[in-house]
GROMACS .gro file of C-alpha atoms in nm:
model
  396
    1MET     CA    1  -4.497   7.191  10.782
    2ALA     CA    2  -4.686   6.876  10.881
    3TRP     CA    3  -4.846   6.851  10.523
    4ARG     CA    4  -4.516   6.863  10.346
    5ARG     CA    5  -4.369   6.591  10.557
    6GLY     CA    6  -4.669   6.363  10.500
    7GLY     CA    7  -4.676   6.443  10.131
    8GLY     CA    8  -4.314   6.374  10.102
    9GLY     CA    9  -4.348   6.026  10.252
   10ASP     CA   10  -4.624   5.926  10.024
   11ALA     CA   11  -4.426   6.035   9.724
   12GLY     CA   12  -4.130   5.802   9.833
   13VAL     CA   13  -4.366   5.508   9.862
   14ALA     CA   14  -4.525   5.579   9.532
   15ARG     CA   15  -4.194   5.577   9.359
   16ARG     CA   16  -4.114   5.230   9.500
   17TRP     CA   17  -4.446   5.087   9.393
   18VAL     CA   18  -4.418   5.228   9.049
   19LEU     CA   19  -4.080   5.059   9.007
   20LEU     CA   20  -4.208   4.730   9.128
   21LEU     CA   21  -4.501   4.757   8.907
   22CYS     CA   22  -4.285   4.819   8.599
   23VAL     CA   23  -4.060   4.515   8.691
   24GLY     CA   24  -4.367   4.294   8.728
   25SER     CA   25  -4.520   4.406   8.408
   26PHE     CA   26  -4.201   4.336   8.229
   27GLY     CA   27  -4.179   3.981   8.373
   28LEU     CA   28  -4.547   3.914   8.291
   29GLY     CA   29  -4.487   4.035   7.939
   30LEU     CA   30  -4.193   3.783   7.893
   31LEU     CA   31  -4.402   3.513   8.033
   32PHE     CA   32  -4.691   3.594   7.805
   33THR     CA   33  -4.468   3.604   7.497
   34ASP     CA   34  -4.305   3.262   7.569
   35ARG     CA   35  -4.649   3.093   7.587
   36MET     CA   36  -4.845   3.265   7.309
   37TRP     CA   37  -4.577   3.346   7.045
   38THR     CA   38  -4.387   3.014   6.982
   39LEU     CA   39  -4.115   3.010   6.731
   40PRO     CA   40  -4.190   2.808   6.409
   41ASP     CA   41  -4.023   2.483   6.341
   42PRO     CA   42  -3.704   2.519   6.132
   43SER     CA   43  -3.858   2.290   5.865
   44GLU     CA   44  -4.145   2.520   5.826
   45VAL     CA   45  -3.938   2.828   5.754
   46PRO     CA   46  -3.946   2.927   5.386
   47GLY     CA   47  -3.610   2.820   5.238
   48THR     CA   48  -3.645   2.959   4.879
   49ASN     CA   49  -3.329   3.145   4.894
   50VAL     CA   50  -3.146   2.869   5.062
   51LYS     CA   51  -3.275   2.627   4.799
   52ARG     CA   52  -3.180   2.844   4.530
   53GLU     CA   53  -2.825   2.880   4.661
   54THR     CA   54  -2.804   2.507   4.710
   55GLU     CA   55  -2.927   2.434   4.356
   56ALA     CA   56  -2.702   2.689   4.209
   57GLU     CA   57  -2.404   2.529   4.408
   58ARG     CA   58  -2.507   2.187   4.273
   59ALA     CA   59  -2.550   2.309   3.927
   60THR     CA   60  -2.210   2.468   3.944
   61GLY     CA   61  -2.063   2.158   4.089
   62ASP     CA   62  -2.226   1.950   3.809
   63CYS     CA   63  -2.079   2.178   3.540
   64ASN     CA   64  -1.745   2.159   3.688
   65LEU     CA   65  -1.777   1.790   3.717
   66SER     CA   66  -1.893   1.762   3.349
   67LYS     CA   67  -1.602   1.981   3.234
   68VAL     CA   68  -1.360   1.764   3.427
   69GLN     CA   69  -1.517   1.447   3.276
   70GLY     CA   70  -1.520   1.611   2.937
   71LYS     CA   71  -1.157   1.679   2.949
   72ARG     CA   72  -1.081   1.334   3.073
   73ASP     CA   73  -1.301   1.194   2.777
   74TYR     CA   74  -1.122   1.412   2.515
   75SER     CA   75  -0.788   1.319   2.653
   76ASP     CA   76  -0.881   0.953   2.610
   77MET     CA   77  -1.001   1.004   2.254
   78LEU     CA   78  -0.692   1.197   2.161
   79GLN     CA   79  -0.461   0.924   2.257
   80ILE     CA   80  -0.257   0.852   1.939
   81PRO     CA   81  -0.112   0.508   1.881
   82ASP     CA   82   0.272   0.539   1.840
   83THR     CA   83   0.360   0.189   1.773
   84HIS     CA   84   0.512   0.086   1.445
   85HIS     CA   85   0.263  -0.202   1.405
   86ASP     CA   86  -0.025   0.047   1.419
   87VAL     CA   87   0.126   0.268   1.172
   88ARG     CA   88   0.187  -0.001   0.922
   89THR     CA   89  -0.168  -0.122   0.963
   90LEU     CA   90  -0.302   0.218   0.894
   91ASP     CA   91  -0.084   0.253   0.582
   92LYS     CA   92  -0.211  -0.077   0.459
   93THR     CA   93  -0.574   0.027   0.510
   94ILE     CA   94  -0.516   0.358   0.338
   95ALA     CA   95  -0.345   0.182   0.045
   96ASN     CA   96  -0.634  -0.071   0.009
   97LEU     CA   97  -0.901   0.217   0.018
   98GLU     CA   98  -0.713   0.403  -0.251
   99THR     CA   99  -0.675   0.103  -0.473
  100GLU     CA  100  -1.057   0.032  -0.433
  101LEU     CA  101  -1.129   0.389  -0.503
  102SER     CA  102  -0.919   0.387  -0.822
  103ALA     CA  103  -1.081   0.076  -0.942
  104ALA     CA  104  -1.428   0.234  -0.879
  105ARG     CA  105  -1.332   0.547  -1.082
  106THR     CA  106  -1.192   0.340  -1.366
  107LEU     CA  107  -1.521   0.137  -1.374
  108GLN     CA  108  -1.731   0.450  -1.361
  109ASP     CA  109  -1.526   0.613  -1.635
  110SER     CA  110  -1.575   0.303  -1.856
  111PHE     CA  111  -1.961   0.326  -1.807
  112LEU     CA  112  -1.974   0.710  -1.869
  113ASN     CA  113  -1.757   0.681  -2.185
  114GLY     CA  114  -1.940   0.379  -2.320
  115SER     CA  115  -1.620   0.172  -2.320
  116PRO     CA  116  -1.637  -0.202  -2.253
  117VAL     CA  117  -1.544  -0.321  -1.921
  118SER     CA  118  -1.246  -0.555  -1.926
  119GLU     CA  119  -1.307  -0.924  -1.870
  120GLU     CA  120  -1.019  -0.933  -1.619
  121TYR     CA  121  -1.192  -0.658  -1.415
  122LYS     CA  122  -1.523  -0.853  -1.421
  123ALA     CA  123  -1.342  -1.156  -1.295
  124SER     CA  124  -1.170  -0.980  -1.020
  125GLU     CA  125  -1.484  -0.822  -0.896
  126SER     CA  126  -1.679  -1.146  -0.902
  127THR     CA  127  -1.412  -1.389  -0.765
  128GLY     CA  128  -1.203  -1.145  -0.551
  129ARG     CA  129  -0.873  -0.989  -0.644
  130ARG     CA  130  -0.582  -1.232  -0.635
  131LYS     CA  131  -0.218  -1.124  -0.585
  132TYR     CA  132   0.009  -1.125  -0.875
  133LEU     CA  133   0.393  -1.084  -0.881
  134MET     CA  134   0.404  -0.831  -1.166
  135VAL     CA  135   0.210  -0.659  -1.445
  136ILE     CA  136   0.428  -0.603  -1.752
  137GLY     CA  137   0.289  -0.328  -1.981
  138ILE     CA  138   0.448  -0.322  -2.333
  139ASN     CA  139   0.419   0.024  -2.467
  140THR     CA  140   0.334  -0.005  -2.831
  141ALA     CA  141   0.195   0.204  -3.115
  142PHE     CA  142  -0.046   0.153  -3.418
  143SER     CA  143   0.242   0.108  -3.661
  144SER     CA  144   0.432  -0.147  -3.440
  145ARG     CA  145   0.263  -0.458  -3.571
  146LYS     CA  146   0.596  -0.625  -3.656
  147ARG     CA  147   0.735  -0.557  -3.325
  148ARG     CA  148   0.440  -0.709  -3.149
  149ASP     CA  149   0.460  -1.017  -3.358
  150SER     CA  150   0.828  -1.037  -3.272
  151ILE     CA  151   0.757  -1.037  -2.901
  152ARG     CA  152   0.481  -1.300  -2.942
  153ASN     CA  153   0.723  -1.525  -3.134
  154THR     CA  154   0.992  -1.477  -2.862
  155TRP     CA  155   0.943  -1.410  -2.493
  156MET     CA  156   0.577  -1.341  -2.460
  157PRO     CA  157   0.369  -1.675  -2.436
  158LYS     CA  158   0.055  -1.691  -2.641
  159GLY     CA  159  -0.290  -1.832  -2.572
  160GLU     CA  160  -0.316  -2.093  -2.308
  161LYS     CA  161   0.058  -2.061  -2.216
  162ARG     CA  162   0.007  -1.706  -2.140
  163LYS     CA  163  -0.288  -1.790  -1.913
  164LYS     CA  164  -0.083  -2.056  -1.744
  165LEU     CA  165   0.188  -1.805  -1.679
  166GLU     CA  166  -0.068  -1.574  -1.517
  167GLU     CA  167  -0.215  -1.853  -1.302
  168GLU     CA  168   0.102  -2.037  -1.204
  169LYS     CA  169   0.362  -1.758  -1.183
  170GLY     CA  170   0.144  -1.461  -1.123
  171ILE     CA  171   0.286  -1.269  -1.427
  172ILE     CA  172   0.043  -1.047  -1.636
  173ILE     CA  173   0.180  -0.936  -1.985
  174ARG     CA  174  -0.019  -0.690  -2.205
  175PHE     CA  175   0.047  -0.465  -2.502
  176VAL     CA  176  -0.055  -0.108  -2.393
  177ILE     CA  177  -0.220   0.116  -2.646
  178GLY     CA  178  -0.483   0.390  -2.645
  179HIS     CA  179  -0.700   0.509  -2.939
  180SER     CA  180  -0.656   0.749  -3.227
  181ALA     CA  181  -0.764   1.100  -3.252
  182ILE     CA  182  -1.058   0.975  -3.452
  183SER     CA  183  -1.211   0.705  -3.239
  184GLY     CA  184  -1.328   0.409  -3.438
  185GLY     CA  185  -1.097   0.484  -3.729
  186ILE     CA  186  -0.910   0.232  -3.949
  187VAL     CA  187  -0.615   0.198  -3.705
  188ASP     CA  188  -0.860   0.140  -3.409
  189ARG     CA  189  -1.037  -0.135  -3.600
  190ALA     CA  190  -0.703  -0.290  -3.686
  191ILE     CA  191  -0.606  -0.310  -3.320
  192GLU     CA  192  -0.949  -0.450  -3.224
  193ALA     CA  193  -0.915  -0.725  -3.480
  194GLU     CA  194  -0.562  -0.808  -3.361
  195ASP     CA  195  -0.689  -0.814  -3.007
  196ARG     CA  196  -0.964  -1.051  -3.096
  197LYS     CA  197  -0.704  -1.282  -3.233
  198HIS     CA  198  -0.459  -1.279  -2.958
  199GLY     CA  199  -0.645  -1.120  -2.657
  200ASP     CA  200  -0.319  -0.962  -2.529
  201PHE     CA  201  -0.398  -0.594  -2.525
  202MET     CA  202  -0.471  -0.337  -2.257
  203ARG     CA  203  -0.675  -0.051  -2.412
  204LEU     CA  204  -0.633   0.279  -2.244
  205ASP     CA  205  -0.854   0.593  -2.241
  206HIS     CA  206  -0.577   0.783  -2.408
  207VAL     CA  207  -0.513   0.950  -2.742
  208GLU     CA  208  -0.200   0.814  -2.903
  209GLY     CA  209   0.094   1.036  -2.997
  210TYR     CA  210   0.464   1.048  -2.946
  211LEU     CA  211   0.445   1.379  -2.752
  212GLU     CA  212   0.188   1.228  -2.520
  213LEU     CA  213   0.389   0.937  -2.381
  214SER     CA  214   0.402   1.095  -2.031
  215GLY     CA  215   0.017   1.099  -2.020
  216LYS     CA  216   0.011   0.737  -2.158
  217THR     CA  217   0.253   0.627  -1.891
  218LYS     CA  218   0.030   0.781  -1.624
  219THR     CA  219  -0.289   0.631  -1.759
  220TYR     CA  220  -0.123   0.287  -1.787
  221PHE     CA  221  -0.030   0.278  -1.416
  222ALA     CA  222  -0.364   0.401  -1.314
  223THR     CA  223  -0.550   0.140  -1.532
  224ALA     CA  224  -0.315  -0.146  -1.440
  225VAL     CA  225  -0.341  -0.095  -1.055
  226ALA     CA  226  -0.723  -0.085  -1.096
  227LEU     CA  227  -0.737  -0.413  -1.290
  228TRP     CA  228  -0.482  -0.622  -1.124
  229ASP     CA  229  -0.340  -0.631  -0.759
  230ALA     CA  230   0.026  -0.685  -0.818
  231ASN     CA  231   0.353  -0.635  -0.623
  232PHE     CA  232   0.515  -0.465  -0.919
  233TYR     CA  233   0.407  -0.274  -1.230
  234VAL     CA  234   0.656  -0.278  -1.509
  235LYS     CA  235   0.684  -0.055  -1.826
  236VAL     CA  236   0.883  -0.172  -2.120
  237ASP     CA  237   0.910  -0.061  -2.484
  238ASP     CA  238   0.812  -0.289  -2.767
  239ASP     CA  239   1.158  -0.315  -2.913
  240VAL     CA  240   1.297  -0.471  -2.596
  241HIS     CA  241   1.285  -0.845  -2.543
  242VAL     CA  242   1.259  -0.952  -2.181
  243ASN     CA  243   1.399  -1.257  -1.995
  244ILE     CA  244   1.091  -1.305  -1.769
  245ALA     CA  245   1.283  -1.545  -1.534
  246THR     CA  246   1.569  -1.289  -1.462
  247LEU     CA  247   1.335  -0.993  -1.441
  248GLY     CA  248   1.123  -1.193  -1.180
  249ASN     CA  249   1.424  -1.280  -0.986
  250ILE     CA  250   1.540  -0.920  -0.969
  251LEU     CA  251   1.196  -0.788  -0.850
  252SER     CA  252   1.135  -1.069  -0.604
  253LYS     CA  253   1.435  -0.952  -0.396
  254HIS     CA  254   1.257  -0.632  -0.330
  255ILE     CA  255   0.912  -0.762  -0.271
  256LEU     CA  256   0.898  -0.670   0.103
  257ARG     CA  257   0.990  -0.306   0.032
  258PRO     CA  258   0.678  -0.090   0.011
  259ARG     CA  259   0.795   0.192  -0.219
  260VAL     CA  260   1.069   0.103  -0.463
  261TYR     CA  261   1.159   0.232  -0.803
  262ILE     CA  262   1.376  -0.004  -0.999
  263GLY     CA  263   1.558   0.059  -1.323
  264CYS     CA  264   1.881   0.160  -1.490
  265MET     CA  265   1.919   0.508  -1.313
  266LYS     CA  266   2.081   0.800  -1.508
  267SER     CA  267   2.102   1.178  -1.499
  268GLY     CA  268   2.133   1.313  -1.845
  269PRO     CA  269   2.188   1.682  -1.949
  270VAL     CA  270   1.883   1.903  -1.988
  271LEU     CA  271   1.873   1.998  -2.357
  272SER     CA  272   1.757   2.340  -2.437
  273ASP     CA  273   1.829   2.337  -2.811
  274LYS     CA  274   1.512   2.298  -3.005
  275ASP     CA  275   1.695   2.135  -3.290
  276VAL     CA  276   1.814   1.833  -3.099
  277ARG     CA  277   1.648   1.515  -3.000
  278TYR     CA  278   1.506   1.501  -2.645
  279TYR     CA  279   1.470   1.873  -2.640
  280GLU     CA  280   1.331   1.990  -2.308
  281PRO     CA  281   1.074   2.282  -2.358
  282GLU     CA  282   1.069   2.343  -1.977
  283HIS     CA  283   1.449   2.348  -1.948
  284TRP     CA  284   1.432   2.675  -1.735
  285LYS     CA  285   1.278   2.472  -1.451
  286PHE     CA  286   1.593   2.287  -1.404
  287GLY     CA  287   1.833   2.580  -1.357
  288ASP     CA  288   2.107   2.728  -1.570
  289VAL     CA  289   2.210   2.586  -1.916
  290GLY     CA  290   2.423   2.280  -1.882
  291ASN     CA  291   2.241   2.136  -1.571
  292LYS     CA  292   2.133   1.775  -1.554
  293TYR     CA  293   1.813   1.607  -1.469
  294PHE     CA  294   1.756   1.451  -1.128
  295ARG     CA  295   1.825   1.087  -1.122
  296HIS     CA  296   1.564   0.868  -1.287
  297ALA     CA  297   1.535   0.532  -1.467
  298THR     CA  298   1.576   0.505  -1.846
  299GLY     CA  299   1.244   0.468  -2.023
  300GLN     CA  300   1.321   0.143  -2.200
  301LEU     CA  301   1.238  -0.068  -1.885
  302TYR     CA  302   1.168   0.013  -1.529
  303ALA     CA  303   0.938  -0.111  -1.242
  304ILE     CA  304   0.754   0.045  -0.950
  305SER     CA  305   0.595  -0.118  -0.646
  306LYS     CA  306   0.219  -0.120  -0.595
  307ASP     CA  307   0.217   0.175  -0.344
  308LEU     CA  308   0.385   0.407  -0.603
  309ALA     CA  309   0.140   0.292  -0.881
  310THR     CA  310  -0.148   0.359  -0.643
  311TYR     CA  311  -0.010   0.708  -0.575
  312ILE     CA  312   0.005   0.782  -0.942
  313SER     CA  313  -0.355   0.659  -0.995
  314THR     CA  314  -0.480   0.869  -0.715
  315ASN     CA  315  -0.302   1.185  -0.803
  316LYS     CA  316  -0.311   1.158  -1.184
  317HIS     CA  317  -0.503   1.471  -1.241
  318VAL     CA  318  -0.241   1.686  -1.069
  319LEU     CA  319   0.081   1.527  -1.180
  320HIS     CA  320   0.280   1.735  -1.425
  321LYS     CA  321   0.372   1.589  -1.758
  322TYR     CA  322   0.716   1.668  -1.910
  323ILE     CA  323   0.774   1.594  -2.276
  324ASN     CA  324   1.003   1.298  -2.177
  325GLU     CA  325   0.812   1.020  -2.000
  326ASP     CA  326   1.097   0.893  -1.806
  327VAL     CA  327   1.170   1.238  -1.672
  328SER     CA  328   0.802   1.276  -1.582
  329LEU     CA  329   0.802   0.949  -1.377
  330GLY     CA  330   1.112   1.057  -1.199
  331ALA     CA  331   0.954   1.395  -1.116
  332TRP     CA  332   0.642   1.229  -0.977
  333LEU     CA  333   0.847   1.022  -0.739
  334ILE     CA  334   1.142   1.257  -0.654
  335GLY     CA  335   0.965   1.422  -0.363
  336LEU     CA  336   0.827   1.103  -0.203
  337ASP     CA  337   0.986   0.862   0.037
  338VAL     CA  338   1.095   0.631  -0.234
  339GLU     CA  339   1.389   0.391  -0.263
  340HIS     CA  340   1.567   0.427  -0.600
  341ILE     CA  341   1.731   0.097  -0.695
  342ASP     CA  342   1.987   0.127  -0.968
  343ASP     CA  343   2.013  -0.231  -1.118
  344ARG     CA  344   2.277  -0.232  -1.398
  345ARG     CA  345   2.132  -0.537  -1.536
  346LEU     CA  346   1.846  -0.327  -1.660
  347CYS     CA  347   2.083  -0.091  -1.851
  348CYS     CA  348   2.084  -0.058  -2.224
  349GLY     CA  349   2.394  -0.209  -2.393
  350THR     CA  350   2.548  -0.173  -2.739
  351PRO     CA  351   2.555  -0.490  -2.954
  352PRO     CA  352   2.894  -0.620  -3.058
  353ILE     CA  353   2.986  -0.540  -3.416
  354ALA     CA  354   3.218  -0.745  -3.647
  355ASN     CA  355   3.312  -0.623  -3.993
  356GLY     CA  356   3.018  -0.388  -3.994
  357LYS     CA  357   2.775  -0.676  -3.913
  358LEU     CA  358   2.613  -0.812  -3.603
  359ARG     CA  359   2.782  -1.120  -3.479
  360ARG     CA  360   2.571  -1.422  -3.478
  361GLY     CA  361   2.430  -1.509  -3.132
  362THR     CA  362   2.448  -1.162  -2.985
  363PRO     CA  363   2.152  -0.945  -2.880
  364VAL     CA  364   2.062  -0.646  -3.103
  365ARG     CA  365   1.911  -0.467  -2.817
  366HIS     CA  366   1.947  -0.577  -2.464
  367HIS     CA  367   2.014  -0.457  -2.113
  368SER     CA  368   2.369  -0.581  -2.051
  369ILE     CA  369   2.567  -0.706  -1.756
  370GLY     CA  370   2.282  -0.955  -1.685
  371ASN     CA  371   2.013  -1.134  -1.884
  372ALA     CA  372   1.711  -0.940  -1.747
  373VAL     CA  373   1.646  -0.832  -2.112
  374VAL     CA  374   1.742  -0.988  -2.442
  375SER     CA  375   1.635  -0.854  -2.769
  376ALA     CA  376   1.617  -0.993  -3.131
  377THR     CA  377   1.903  -1.235  -3.125
  378LEU     CA  378   1.994  -1.483  -3.392
  379PHE     CA  379   1.967  -1.783  -3.168
  380ARG     CA  380   1.716  -1.986  -2.974
  381THR     CA  381   1.717  -1.900  -2.613
  382TYR     CA  382   1.499  -1.940  -2.305
  383GLY     CA  383   1.268  -2.183  -2.502
  384VAL     CA  384   1.156  -1.934  -2.750
  385PHE     CA  385   1.253  -1.837  -3.105
  386ILE     CA  386   1.406  -1.504  -3.181
  387ILE     CA  387   1.346  -1.304  -3.492
  388ASP     CA  388   1.604  -1.210  -3.769
  389ALA     CA  389   1.828  -0.933  -3.633
  390GLN     CA  390   1.803  -0.737  -3.956
  391LYS     CA  391   1.450  -0.659  -3.899
  392VAL     CA  392   1.526  -0.466  -3.583
  393ARG     CA  393   1.629  -0.106  -3.657
  394ARG     CA  394   1.645   0.069  -3.330
  395ARG     CA  395   1.938   0.029  -3.095
  396CYS     CA  396   2.032   0.182  -2.756
   0.00000   0.00000   0.00000
């Protein structure tokens, strides 16, 4: 009994000492850990993942920033000027570039074809292109020598007077002709001799032929706009005599308009009968039988502004040619923003007849209601002599 009590008391003491020993050991362990195992400095901790995340965020931020800046840059670049002044300046720049391109093409064609370069072109390239009021191209043929002499003796100045007209009034006048199917033939040599005598021809890279008048007209405008910088380019037939002063007055009223087409406007029937004059082989394009052409100027005399002549020169390879050249010109311009000016002073009139003869002092062929054009009269007018009316066969 005594031994059990004593043993029991010692066991209770032992339990208390064990508990105290455990608590002390735990405290010593904490103290030892704080002194011997110090935590590293935050700057010494490896930050690979943190840096990668930071760099990724920066890269993402830079990309987003560059995208935003890129959008801002493009928006600045895409700002389109909408002022009328800027548009007109751009139109002028384009027109000048097209003119220079046409001139360069003409010069290149001359070199490639072995054709002589016009003296006027050389002068314009060396001294700079001056501005002229108008270029008058007189459509003529190899067999029209008498008509050309009639014009030289009437309204077209010769020699120094013609040069003075060019320098003082800014008016260029030339007979327009191409070459024969056999280049260098007798008719070509005759024209060359006539040109050496008078110096008033514009030779075209074109084969002459009545059915090729549309192509000749197109080549004329392309050549003229390359040689001379003018406000207007005029086409006139060689059996029409022109009052230059009145024609210049008519055109000068429209000098500020960029795209004008001036002439005696008409709208004749489309002829589908092969046996009649002015037959239209492509009559089916104009609709049913009996339809009329669109409004266009008569072929005896008309004028177009520089912008339109430049347009024809630039697009000459794709412009369709109808058999009638006045219809062709109207077709080339009908789809453009062009102002058609119907001036009745440029219309063809019928000469007065008395007892089956022409009355003295009246024009054989003229454009009536005004004096823009006078032709082959029997009296002296506008400072020039007019030829005998009986030599003029064609009338309007």
